[in-house]
CSV table of C-alpha atoms in Angstrom, one decimal:
chain,number,residue,atom,x,y,z
A,919,UNK,CA,104.6,117.6,-99.9
A,920,UNK,CA,108.3,117.8,-100.0
A,921,UNK,CA,110.1,115.2,-97.9
A,922,UNK,CA,113.5,113.9,-97.1
A,923,UNK,CA,114.1,110.2,-96.5
A,924,UNK,CA,116.7,109.1,-94.0
A,925,UNK,CA,119.4,106.8,-95.6
A,926,UNK,CA,121.6,106.5,-92.5
A,927,UNK,CA,122.0,108.3,-89.2
A,928,UNK,CA,125.1,108.7,-87.0
A,929,UNK,CA,125.3,110.2,-83.5
A,930,UNK,CA,128.5,112.2,-83.4
A,931,UNK,CA,128.2,113.5,-79.9
A,932,UNK,CA,126.2,112.5,-76.8
A,933,UNK,CA,126.4,115.5,-74.5
A,934,UNK,CA,124.9,116.9,-71.3
A,935,UNK,CA,122.2,119.0,-72.9
A,936,UNK,CA,122.2,117.9,-76.6
A,937,UNK,CA,123.0,115.1,-79.0
A,938,UNK,CA,124.6,115.9,-82.4
A,939,UNK,CA,123.6,113.8,-85.4
A,940,UNK,CA,124.7,113.6,-89.0
A,941,UNK,CA,122.3,111.9,-91.3
A,942,UNK,CA,122.5,111.0,-95.0
A,943,UNK,CA,119.2,111.8,-96.7
A,944,UNK,CA,117.5,111.4,-100.1
A,945,UNK,CA,116.0,114.7,-101.3
A,946,UNK,CA,112.8,114.9,-103.3
A,947,UNK,CA,114.8,115.1,-106.5
A,948,UNK,CA,116.5,111.8,-105.8
A,949,UNK,CA,119.8,113.3,-104.9
A,950,UNK,CA,121.6,112.6,-101.7
A,951,UNK,CA,122.6,115.2,-99.1
A,952,UNK,CA,123.6,115.5,-95.4
A,953,UNK,CA,121.7,116.9,-92.5
A,954,UNK,CA,123.6,117.8,-89.3
A,955,UNK,CA,121.4,118.7,-86.3
A,956,UNK,CA,120.9,118.7,-82.6
A,957,UNK,CA,118.4,116.7,-80.6
A,958,UNK,CA,117.3,118.5,-77.5
A,959,UNK,CA,114.8,117.6,-74.8
A,960,UNK,CA,112.9,120.9,-75.3
A,961,UNK,CA,112.0,123.5,-72.8
A,962,UNK,CA,109.3,125.6,-71.1
A,963,UNK,CA,109.3,129.4,-70.5
A,964,UNK,CA,107.0,131.7,-68.7
A,965,UNK,CA,106.0,135.4,-69.1
A,966,UNK,CA,104.7,136.2,-65.7
A,967,UNK,CA,102.6,139.3,-65.5
A,968,UNK,CA,101.3,140.7,-62.2
A,969,UNK,CA,98.2,142.7,-61.4
A,970,UNK,CA,100.0,146.0,-62.0
A,971,UNK,CA,101.3,144.6,-65.4
A,972,UNK,CA,104.9,144.2,-64.2
A,973,UNK,CA,106.8,141.3,-65.9
A,974,UNK,CA,109.4,139.1,-64.3
A,975,UNK,CA,112.7,138.7,-66.2
A,976,UNK,CA,116.0,137.0,-65.5
A,977,UNK,CA,119.4,137.9,-66.6
A,978,UNK,CA,121.9,135.2,-67.0
A,979,UNK,CA,125.4,134.8,-68.4
A,980,UNK,CA,125.1,132.9,-71.7
A,981,UNK,CA,128.5,131.5,-72.6
A,982,UNK,CA,128.0,131.2,-76.4
A,983,UNK,CA,127.4,135.0,-76.6
A,984,UNK,CA,129.9,135.8,-73.8
A,985,UNK,CA,127.3,138.2,-72.4
A,986,UNK,CA,124.4,138.4,-70.0
A,987,UNK,CA,121.1,137.8,-71.8
A,988,UNK,CA,117.8,139.2,-70.7
A,989,UNK,CA,115.1,136.5,-70.8
A,990,UNK,CA,111.8,135.3,-69.4
A,991,UNK,CA,112.3,132.4,-66.9
A,992,UNK,CA,112.8,129.1,-68.6
A,993,UNK,CA,114.2,125.6,-68.2
A,994,UNK,CA,114.7,122.3,-70.0
A,995,UNK,CA,112.1,119.6,-69.9
A,996,UNK,CA,113.1,116.6,-67.9
A,997,UNK,CA,112.7,113.2,-69.6
A,998,UNK,CA,109.0,112.6,-70.3
A,999,UNK,CA,108.0,115.8,-68.4
A,1000,UNK,CA,104.9,117.7,-69.5
A,1001,UNK,CA,105.7,121.3,-70.6
A,1002,UNK,CA,103.3,122.8,-68.1
A,1003,UNK,CA,104.9,120.9,-65.2
A,1004,UNK,CA,108.2,122.3,-66.3
A,1005,UNK,CA,106.8,125.8,-66.5
A,1006,UNK,CA,105.4,125.7,-63.0
A,1007,UNK,CA,108.7,124.4,-61.6
A,1008,UNK,CA,110.9,126.9,-63.4
A,1009,UNK,CA,108.7,129.8,-62.6
A,1010,UNK,CA,109.1,129.0,-58.9
A,1011,UNK,CA,112.8,128.0,-59.1
A,1012,UNK,CA,114.0,131.0,-61.0
A,1013,UNK,CA,111.6,133.8,-60.1
A,1014,UNK,CA,110.1,132.6,-56.9
A,1015,UNK,CA,106.5,132.8,-58.2
A,1016,UNK,CA,103.4,130.6,-58.2
A,1017,UNK,CA,100.6,131.4,-60.7
A,1018,UNK,CA,96.9,130.7,-60.8
A,1019,UNK,CA,96.7,130.6,-64.5
A,1020,UNK,CA,99.0,129.4,-67.3
A,1021,UNK,CA,98.1,130.0,-70.9
A,1022,UNK,CA,100.2,128.4,-73.7
A,1023,UNK,CA,100.9,131.3,-76.2
A,1024,UNK,CA,103.3,129.6,-78.6
A,1025,UNK,CA,105.2,126.4,-79.2
A,1026,UNK,CA,108.4,127.8,-80.7
A,1027,UNK,CA,110.9,126.1,-83.0
A,1028,UNK,CA,114.0,128.2,-82.3
A,1029,UNK,CA,116.1,127.6,-85.4
A,1030,UNK,CA,114.6,124.8,-87.4
A,1031,UNK,CA,117.4,124.1,-89.8
A,1032,UNK,CA,119.6,122.4,-87.1
A,1033,UNK,CA,117.7,121.7,-83.9
A,1034,UNK,CA,114.6,119.7,-83.0
A,1035,UNK,CA,114.0,121.7,-79.8
A,1036,UNK,CA,110.4,122.7,-79.0
A,1037,UNK,CA,110.1,125.6,-76.6
A,1038,UNK,CA,106.7,126.1,-75.0
A,1039,UNK,CA,106.0,129.7,-74.1
A,1040,UNK,CA,103.4,130.4,-71.4
A,1041,UNK,CA,101.7,133.5,-70.1
A,1042,UNK,CA,101.2,133.2,-66.3
A,1043,UNK,CA,98.9,135.4,-64.3
A,1044,UNK,CA,97.4,135.5,-60.8
A,1045,UNK,CA,100.9,135.5,-59.2
A,1046,UNK,CA,101.9,134.8,-55.6
A,1047,UNK,CA,105.5,135.4,-54.5
A,1048,UNK,CA,107.2,132.4,-52.9
A,1049,UNK,CA,111.0,131.9,-52.8
A,1050,UNK,CA,113.4,131.2,-55.6
A,1051,UNK,CA,115.7,128.2,-55.3
A,1052,UNK,CA,118.2,127.9,-58.1
A,1053,UNK,CA,119.9,124.8,-59.3
A,1054,UNK,CA,123.5,124.2,-58.2
A,1055,UNK,CA,125.8,126.3,-60.5
A,1056,UNK,CA,122.9,128.5,-61.7
A,1057,UNK,CA,123.4,132.2,-61.3
A,1058,UNK,CA,120.8,134.7,-62.3
A,1059,UNK,CA,119.3,138.0,-61.4
A,1060,UNK,CA,115.5,138.6,-61.3
A,1061,UNK,CA,114.0,141.9,-62.4
A,1062,UNK,CA,110.4,143.1,-62.2
A,1063,UNK,CA,109.8,145.6,-65.0
A,1064,UNK,CA,106.6,147.4,-66.1
A,1065,UNK,CA,105.4,145.7,-69.3
A,1066,UNK,CA,105.4,149.0,-71.2
A,1067,UNK,CA,109.1,149.5,-70.4
A,1068,UNK,CA,109.9,145.9,-71.6
A,1069,UNK,CA,108.0,146.6,-74.8
A,1070,UNK,CA,110.1,149.8,-75.3
A,1071,UNK,CA,113.3,147.8,-74.7
A,1072,UNK,CA,112.2,145.3,-77.4
A,1073,UNK,CA,111.4,148.0,-79.9
A,1074,UNK,CA,114.8,149.7,-79.1
A,1075,UNK,CA,116.6,146.4,-79.9
A,1076,UNK,CA,117.7,145.8,-76.3
A,1077,UNK,CA,116.1,142.4,-76.1
A,1078,UNK,CA,117.4,139.5,-78.2
A,1079,UNK,CA,116.2,136.2,-76.8
A,1080,UNK,CA,113.7,134.6,-79.1
A,1081,UNK,CA,111.2,133.3,-76.6
A,1082,UNK,CA,111.3,136.6,-74.8
A,1083,UNK,CA,110.6,138.6,-77.9
A,1084,UNK,CA,107.8,136.3,-78.9
A,1085,UNK,CA,106.2,136.6,-75.4
A,1086,UNK,CA,106.5,140.4,-75.3
A,1087,UNK,CA,105.3,141.1,-78.8
A,1088,UNK,CA,102.4,138.5,-78.6
A,1089,UNK,CA,101.3,140.1,-75.3
A,1090,UNK,CA,101.6,143.6,-76.8
A,1091,UNK,CA,99.6,142.7,-79.9
A,1092,UNK,CA,96.8,141.1,-77.9
A,1093,UNK,CA,96.7,143.9,-75.4
A,1094,UNK,CA,96.5,146.6,-78.1
A,1095,UNK,CA,93.9,144.6,-80.0
A,1096,UNK,CA,91.8,144.0,-76.9
A,1097,UNK,CA,92.3,140.3,-77.1
A,1098,UNK,CA,93.8,139.6,-73.6
A,1099,UNK,CA,91.7,137.2,-71.7
B,1189,UNK,CA,128.2,141.0,-63.5
B,1190,UNK,CA,128.3,137.3,-63.6
B,1191,UNK,CA,130.9,135.9,-65.9
B,1192,UNK,CA,132.3,132.5,-67.0
B,1193,UNK,CA,136.0,132.2,-67.7
B,1194,UNK,CA,137.2,129.8,-70.4
B,1195,UNK,CA,139.8,127.3,-69.1
B,1196,UNK,CA,140.0,125.2,-72.3
B,1197,UNK,CA,138.1,124.9,-75.6
B,1198,UNK,CA,137.8,121.9,-77.9
B,1199,UNK,CA,136.2,121.8,-81.3
B,1200,UNK,CA,134.3,118.4,-81.5
B,1201,UNK,CA,132.8,118.8,-84.9
B,1202,UNK,CA,133.5,121.0,-87.9
B,1203,UNK,CA,130.4,120.7,-90.1
B,1204,UNK,CA,128.8,122.3,-93.1
B,1205,UNK,CA,126.6,124.7,-91.3
B,1206,UNK,CA,127.9,124.6,-87.7
B,1207,UNK,CA,130.9,123.9,-85.5
B,1208,UNK,CA,130.4,122.1,-82.1
B,1209,UNK,CA,132.6,123.0,-79.2
B,1210,UNK,CA,133.0,121.8,-75.7
B,1211,UNK,CA,134.7,124.2,-73.3
B,1212,UNK,CA,135.7,123.9,-69.7
B,1213,UNK,CA,134.8,127.0,-67.8
B,1214,UNK,CA,135.2,128.5,-64.3
B,1215,UNK,CA,132.0,129.8,-62.9
B,1216,UNK,CA,131.7,132.9,-60.7
B,1217,UNK,CA,131.7,130.7,-57.5
B,1218,UNK,CA,135.1,129.3,-58.6
B,1219,UNK,CA,133.8,125.9,-59.5
B,1220,UNK,CA,134.5,124.3,-62.9
B,1221,UNK,CA,131.8,123.3,-65.4
B,1222,UNK,CA,131.4,122.4,-69.1
B,1223,UNK,CA,129.7,124.3,-71.9
B,1224,UNK,CA,128.8,122.6,-75.1
B,1225,UNK,CA,127.6,124.9,-77.9
B,1226,UNK,CA,127.3,125.5,-81.6
B,1227,UNK,CA,129.1,128.3,-83.5
B,1228,UNK,CA,127.0,129.4,-86.5
B,1229,UNK,CA,127.6,132.1,-89.1
B,1230,UNK,CA,124.2,133.8,-88.3
B,1231,UNK,CA,121.4,134.6,-90.7
B,1232,UNK,CA,119.0,137.2,-92.0
B,1233,UNK,CA,115.2,136.9,-92.5
B,1234,UNK,CA,112.6,139.1,-94.0
B,1235,UNK,CA,109.0,139.8,-93.4
B,1236,UNK,CA,107.9,141.3,-96.8
B,1237,UNK,CA,104.6,143.2,-96.7
B,1238,UNK,CA,103.0,144.5,-99.9
B,1239,UNK,CA,100.7,147.5,-100.4
B,1240,UNK,CA,97.6,145.4,-99.6
B,1241,UNK,CA,99.2,144.0,-96.5
B,1242,UNK,CA,99.9,140.6,-97.8
B,1243,UNK,CA,102.9,138.8,-96.4
B,1244,UNK,CA,105.2,136.4,-98.2
B,1245,UNK,CA,106.0,133.1,-96.5
B,1246,UNK,CA,107.9,130.0,-97.5
B,1247,UNK,CA,107.2,126.4,-96.5
B,1248,UNK,CA,110.2,124.1,-96.4
B,1249,UNK,CA,110.8,120.6,-95.2
B,1250,UNK,CA,112.9,120.8,-92.0
B,1251,UNK,CA,114.6,117.6,-91.3
B,1252,UNK,CA,115.0,117.8,-87.5
B,1253,UNK,CA,111.2,118.1,-87.1
B,1254,UNK,CA,110.4,115.7,-90.0
B,1255,UNK,CA,107.8,118.3,-91.2
B,1256,UNK,CA,107.2,121.3,-93.4
B,1257,UNK,CA,107.7,124.5,-91.5
B,1258,UNK,CA,106.0,127.8,-92.3
B,1259,UNK,CA,108.6,130.6,-92.2
B,1260,UNK,CA,109.5,134.0,-93.5
B,1261,UNK,CA,112.2,133.9,-96.2
B,1262,UNK,CA,115.7,133.6,-94.6
B,1263,UNK,CA,119.2,132.4,-95.2
B,1264,UNK,CA,122.6,132.0,-93.7
B,1265,UNK,CA,125.2,134.8,-93.8
B,1266,UNK,CA,128.1,134.2,-96.0
B,1267,UNK,CA,131.5,134.7,-94.4
B,1268,UNK,CA,131.9,138.4,-93.6
B,1269,UNK,CA,128.6,139.3,-95.2
B,1270,UNK,CA,126.5,142.2,-93.9
B,1271,UNK,CA,123.1,141.1,-92.7
B,1272,UNK,CA,121.3,143.5,-94.9
B,1273,UNK,CA,123.1,142.2,-98.0
B,1274,UNK,CA,122.0,138.7,-97.0
B,1275,UNK,CA,118.4,139.8,-96.5
B,1276,UNK,CA,118.3,141.5,-99.9
B,1277,UNK,CA,119.7,138.4,-101.6
B,1278,UNK,CA,117.5,135.9,-99.8
B,1279,UNK,CA,114.3,137.8,-100.4
B,1280,UNK,CA,115.0,137.7,-104.1
B,1281,UNK,CA,116.3,134.1,-104.2
B,1282,UNK,CA,113.5,132.6,-102.1
B,1283,UNK,CA,110.5,134.9,-102.7
B,1284,UNK,CA,111.4,136.6,-106.0
B,1285,UNK,CA,111.0,140.0,-104.5
B,1286,UNK,CA,112.9,143.3,-104.4
B,1287,UNK,CA,112.1,145.9,-101.7
B,1288,UNK,CA,112.6,149.7,-101.5
B,1289,UNK,CA,112.9,149.7,-97.7
B,1290,UNK,CA,114.3,147.3,-95.2
B,1291,UNK,CA,113.9,148.0,-91.5
B,1292,UNK,CA,115.7,145.9,-88.9
B,1293,UNK,CA,113.1,144.9,-86.3
B,1294,UNK,CA,115.1,142.5,-84.2
B,1295,UNK,CA,118.4,140.8,-83.7
B,1296,UNK,CA,117.3,137.4,-82.4
B,1297,UNK,CA,119.3,134.9,-80.3
B,1298,UNK,CA,117.3,131.7,-81.1
B,1299,UNK,CA,118.3,129.5,-78.1
B,1300,UNK,CA,121.1,131.2,-76.2
B,1301,UNK,CA,122.1,128.3,-74.0
B,1302,UNK,CA,123.7,126.3,-76.9
B,1303,UNK,CA,124.2,128.4,-80.0
B,1304,UNK,CA,125.9,131.8,-80.8
B,1305,UNK,CA,123.7,132.3,-83.8
B,1306,UNK,CA,122.4,135.9,-84.4
B,1307,UNK,CA,119.4,136.1,-86.6
B,1308,UNK,CA,118.6,139.5,-88.1
B,1309,UNK,CA,114.8,140.0,-88.8
B,1310,UNK,CA,113.9,142.7,-91.3
B,1311,UNK,CA,110.6,144.3,-92.3
B,1312,UNK,CA,110.6,144.9,-96.1
B,1313,UNK,CA,108.2,147.2,-97.9
B,1314,UNK,CA,107.9,148.8,-101.3
B,1315,UNK,CA,107.9,145.4,-103.0
B,1316,UNK,CA,108.5,144.6,-106.7
B,1317,UNK,CA,108.1,141.1,-108.0
B,1318,UNK,CA,111.2,139.6,-109.9
B,1319,UNK,CA,111.9,136.0,-110.1
B,1320,UNK,CA,112.9,133.4,-107.5
B,1321,UNK,CA,116.0,131.3,-108.1
B,1322,UNK,CA,116.7,128.8,-105.5
B,1323,UNK,CA,120.0,127.2,-104.5
B,1324,UNK,CA,120.7,123.7,-105.8
B,1325,UNK,CA,119.0,121.2,-103.5
B,1326,UNK,CA,116.6,123.8,-102.1
B,1327,UNK,CA,112.9,123.1,-102.3
B,1328,UNK,CA,110.3,125.5,-101.0
B,1329,UNK,CA,106.9,126.8,-101.7
B,1330,UNK,CA,106.1,130.5,-101.6
B,1331,UNK,CA,102.7,131.7,-100.2
B,1332,UNK,CA,101.3,135.2,-100.2
B,1333,UNK,CA,98.9,135.5,-97.3
B,1334,UNK,CA,96.9,138.5,-95.9
B,1335,UNK,CA,98.6,139.7,-92.7
B,1336,UNK,CA,95.5,139.3,-90.6
B,1337,UNK,CA,95.2,135.7,-91.6
B,1338,UNK,CA,98.9,135.1,-90.7
B,1339,UNK,CA,98.2,136.8,-87.3
B,1340,UNK,CA,95.3,134.4,-86.7
B,1341,UNK,CA,97.4,131.4,-87.6
B,1342,UNK,CA,100.0,132.5,-85.0
B,1343,UNK,CA,97.3,133.0,-82.3
B,1344,UNK,CA,95.8,129.6,-83.2
B,1345,UNK,CA,99.2,127.9,-82.7
B,1346,UNK,CA,99.7,127.0,-86.3
B,1347,UNK,CA,103.1,128.9,-86.7
B,1348,UNK,CA,106.1,127.7,-84.8
B,1349,UNK,CA,109.3,129.2,-86.3
B,1350,UNK,CA,110.8,131.7,-83.9
B,1351,UNK,CA,111.8,134.5,-86.3
B,1352,UNK,CA,108.4,134.2,-88.0
B,1353,UNK,CA,106.5,134.6,-84.7
B,1354,UNK,CA,108.7,137.6,-83.7
B,1355,UNK,CA,108.1,139.3,-87.1
B,1356,UNK,CA,104.3,138.7,-87.1
B,1357,UNK,CA,103.7,139.7,-83.5
B,1358,UNK,CA,106.1,142.7,-83.7
B,1359,UNK,CA,104.2,143.9,-86.8
B,1360,UNK,CA,100.8,143.2,-85.1
B,1361,UNK,CA,101.8,145.2,-82.0
B,1362,UNK,CA,103.1,148.2,-83.9
B,1363,UNK,CA,100.1,148.2,-86.2
B,1364,UNK,CA,97.6,148.0,-83.4
B,1365,UNK,CA,99.5,150.7,-81.4
B,1366,UNK,CA,99.8,153.0,-84.5
B,1367,UNK,CA,103.6,152.7,-84.5
B,1368,UNK,CA,104.1,151.5,-88.1
B,1369,UNK,CA,106.3,153.8,-90.1
């Protein structure tokens, strides 16, 4: 197996949601190279599907794209937090929902060349509406959309967020193949 | 629509594959906050499917995860490069393949809270084998796997890379729904 050995590691930035590192590494051919990457606490996200197969989405201004992005509810893991605990919390905070059942459908590496983030994607069913209560400084809109409409949006190229595309297409595949439990 | 207005922008790091910025922004409620994020050139990736429905994957050591990651072939856009040009190049460089047809199946935002990367995901068909020629310092293994086996690996949680999961599940959904062209 290929491997890269750390020769030295330097933290260049210690931020609010990320740390940036630059490491010197030895490659498998003995040469030296640099690796610059983010360390991130990870996150949990939830595709919540109700009895009529509506799905709950949030739209949120995402500064790096200078645009509102259409996503499933999600949030960062707190230090030492279990992904499922985070998923339960974020689903209630962002979408005002409780769920009877959470199924982990993927553990996603968003862009493996420069972040160590792990993003857990859950399918939540057996929903009960409660009340959303957003964090200070968090602004988002919640939309309940029939699954088939969301699927059409994905196919049309109107959905971009990675976790949201994984969730929609994984659900669509399982549904069409008769594999939904 | 919610919006955040840039008050000031500071580049904290100018690296080989990324730039890190910290901006001060005004939120829609008038309060001030900070946004720390990566600027990245973007990338193109390719799910190449042959006549017998085998798919070409690459495994590559990904330093942030300290592990080999199973992915579809991909690479960074060069400055000003069209995504399709990049996809054609990377498919040949990494997998040793030319393709008659490229279809854009998604433009993915990998993790929209802290990067502006856009990752274009193509489905490539009509394949001809040529010869792989990797960049200096690039080490990867190519594997040709039946699509149904790759789908099972995704469902079993053995695939983590975001673009790879999007490609596999999008293909699986279209196939099962009779929507493949």
